[in-house]
C-alpha atoms as one frame of an Amber mdcrd trajectory, in Angstrom:
protein
 132.245  64.094 116.613 130.156  67.067 117.697 130.878  70.346 115.949 130.198
  73.032 118.551 129.595  75.593 115.812 126.969  73.694 113.822 123.246  73.947
 114.518 120.774  71.369 113.203 117.471  72.812 112.008 114.575  70.463 111.247
 111.113  71.021 109.831 108.548  68.363 108.989 107.183  70.019 105.844 108.403
  72.190 102.973 106.628  75.240 104.382 108.635  74.854 107.570 112.082  74.962
 105.976 111.722  76.996 102.769 112.270  80.309 104.576 115.407  78.913 106.209
 116.735  77.693 102.882 116.025  81.053 101.260 118.145  82.786 103.895 121.149
  80.484 103.693 124.526  81.286 102.141 127.235  78.984 100.757 124.781  76.100
 100.742 125.517  72.567  99.620 123.171  69.580  99.459 123.811  66.056 100.675
 121.256  63.232 100.625 121.258  60.499 103.254 118.530  57.849 103.663 116.472
  59.737 101.115 116.583  62.906 103.222 118.034  66.115 101.776 120.420  67.930
 104.120 121.511  71.442 103.189 124.673  72.740 104.834 125.742  76.367 104.851
 125.508  79.511 106.918 122.470  81.322 108.302 122.734  84.515 110.344 126.482
  83.979 110.123 126.273  80.585 111.862 127.046  77.128 110.498 123.775  75.236
 110.071 122.344  72.082 108.569 118.734  72.388 107.404 116.571  69.386 106.613
 112.984  68.249 106.234 112.234  65.169 108.278 108.972  64.233 106.667 105.907
  63.411 108.738 105.879  60.993 111.634 108.064  59.675 114.428 110.227  57.252
 112.456 111.098  59.865 109.832 111.961  62.331 112.586 114.151  59.837 114.443
 116.113  58.833 111.325 116.600  62.460 110.348 117.865  63.452 113.783 120.306
  60.580 114.169 121.862  61.355 110.784 122.147  65.026 111.767 124.141  63.964
 114.799 126.234  61.173 113.238 126.928  62.630 109.809 127.056  66.347 110.553
 128.021  66.424 114.215 125.495  69.095 115.168 125.871  70.482 118.687 122.184
  71.363 119.128 118.894  70.716 117.363 116.030  73.143 116.824 112.805  71.708
 115.439 110.217  74.066 114.005 106.747  73.493 112.669 103.038  73.529 113.308
 100.887  71.662 115.809  97.384  71.264 117.114  96.504  73.153 120.281  95.649
  71.070 123.346  95.797  73.665 126.118  92.421  75.444 126.162  94.028  78.904
 126.272  95.883  78.385 122.982  94.555  79.829 119.750  95.610  79.499 116.138
  98.922  81.299 115.621 100.065  80.964 119.238 103.487  79.478 119.950 104.414
  76.526 122.159 108.001  76.083 123.337 108.721  72.569 124.583 109.693  71.965
 128.176 109.551  68.223 127.551 108.240  65.796 124.938 106.499  62.446 125.251
 104.861  59.948 122.875 101.125  59.983 123.566 100.532  56.886 121.429 103.086
  54.718 123.233 100.802  52.402 125.172 101.936  49.504 127.345  99.139  50.059
 129.846  98.104  46.409 129.582 101.325  45.604 131.470 100.687  48.238 134.103
 102.647  51.151 132.666 101.098  54.620 132.360 100.382  55.807 128.830 103.520
  57.237 127.234 105.965  55.356 129.459 108.618  53.314 127.641 109.408  50.171
 129.691 112.942  49.475 130.953 114.097  52.995 130.171 115.294  55.706 132.534
 112.880  58.378 131.330 110.065  58.652 128.799 109.397  62.406 128.910 112.472
  64.005 127.395 113.403  67.460 128.728 114.343  70.271 126.384 117.550  72.185
 127.018 116.872  74.973 129.518 119.129  77.492 127.778 117.465  76.908 124.409
 114.028  77.140 126.011 114.983  80.452 127.620 116.357  81.735 124.318 113.172
  80.756 122.487 111.120  82.508 125.140 113.286  85.617 124.801 112.788  85.501
 121.034 109.009  85.414 121.476 109.177  88.491 123.694 111.684  90.437 121.635
 110.043  90.027 118.238 106.477  90.191 119.579 105.103  87.085 117.896 102.005
  87.214 120.073 100.917  84.702 122.677 103.219  81.836 123.621 103.363  79.112
 126.250 105.977  76.780 127.624 104.685  73.255 127.978 104.678  69.544 127.240
 104.653  68.574 123.570 102.810  65.335 122.806 103.773  63.336 119.721 102.132
  60.418 117.960 101.626  58.910 114.547  98.087  60.285 114.405  96.519  63.509
 113.194  94.310  64.398 116.140  90.897  65.743 115.119  88.632  64.882 118.042
  87.532  67.155 120.872  87.266  64.165 123.186  90.816  63.065 122.402  92.107
  66.588 122.960  90.356  66.721 126.340  91.921  63.371 127.290  95.402  64.435
 126.183  95.057  67.529 128.334  93.609  65.905 131.450  95.537  62.619 131.442
  98.865  63.579 129.843  99.076  67.287 130.680  99.656  68.122 127.009 100.032
  71.661 125.722 100.038  70.801 122.023 100.028  67.684 119.867 102.009  66.852
 116.729 103.792  63.951 115.026 107.571  64.345 115.385 108.836  66.218 118.434
 109.160  63.365 120.927 111.209  61.330 118.444 113.617  64.219 117.925 113.735
  64.657 121.691 114.453  60.982 122.409 117.257  60.756 119.857 118.823  63.987
 121.126 118.555  62.786 124.724 120.204  59.452 123.945 123.049  61.260 122.185
 123.480  64.031 124.752 122.570  66.767 122.264 120.578  69.813 123.481 117.255
  70.436 121.717 114.092  72.483 121.756 110.842  72.074 119.837 109.045  75.233
 118.696 105.503  74.804 117.426 103.050  77.323 116.057  99.394  76.389 116.389
  97.796  75.787 112.990  94.552  74.268 114.290  92.709  73.364 117.468  93.041
  69.575 116.948  89.254  69.430 117.243  87.989  68.401 113.831  88.088  71.875
 112.274  91.507  71.356 110.667  90.010  70.953 107.192  88.851  74.554 107.515
  92.022  76.211 108.748  95.053  73.903 108.500  96.207  74.797 104.991  95.500
  78.492 105.422  97.312  78.855 108.708 100.229  76.498 108.043 101.985  79.180
 106.007 101.265  81.923 108.527 102.296  79.704 111.429 105.495  78.698 109.663
 106.405  82.356 109.257 106.056  82.890 112.999 108.218  79.890 113.784 110.811
  81.080 111.286 111.034  84.516 112.899 111.743  82.859 116.254 114.440  80.613
 114.799 116.041  83.540 113.006 116.337  85.453 116.270 117.609  82.429 118.198
 120.313  81.609 115.675 121.519  85.215 115.696 121.956  84.947 119.477 123.624
  81.536 119.665
């Protein structure tokens, strides 16, 4: 049963949830499927914070448990991503309008890349109210540049300029990461509103070894500030 007062907060890595955990009160831990879920309050709201781990399967399992076990009424996913849109720079924010799996490929049977056969939709739309709230947060707390756009997900760390160009031209991607579309699909199938908020940690162009580690922490701090504002307004 959905608890209208409980918000599910997911990050893929420790850096993406440690600030949330530090700000929680009355927290308790529960482990399901090897995933640690921390319940409590944040900004006076009931929340469940968890780390999905990397990749689409981890993200899907984590999200379904959030919905089944904890009855969350909405899901906010925060983390870092590689920039695909040419105007994005390291530290910029992307707020999802929709999410799709870029590595889902049944093109040999005539389906466009990313399309899941025999299914109503394959690009899963984020909740408009949550998108608007995330956009308001970016403006109010002055996090710098941000864009609304399509988040591409796949079980690959993209590090090729040619691949980035293809993801932009053929799939209209704004950024690329490894979890968002799985969270989106599970939320869609369960009727739970969601939004994905990504801070750019690299350009997905082969330079990640230079800047990924350095900017992951900084990017996570930006994402956290947005979540903090959003939760205070929900």
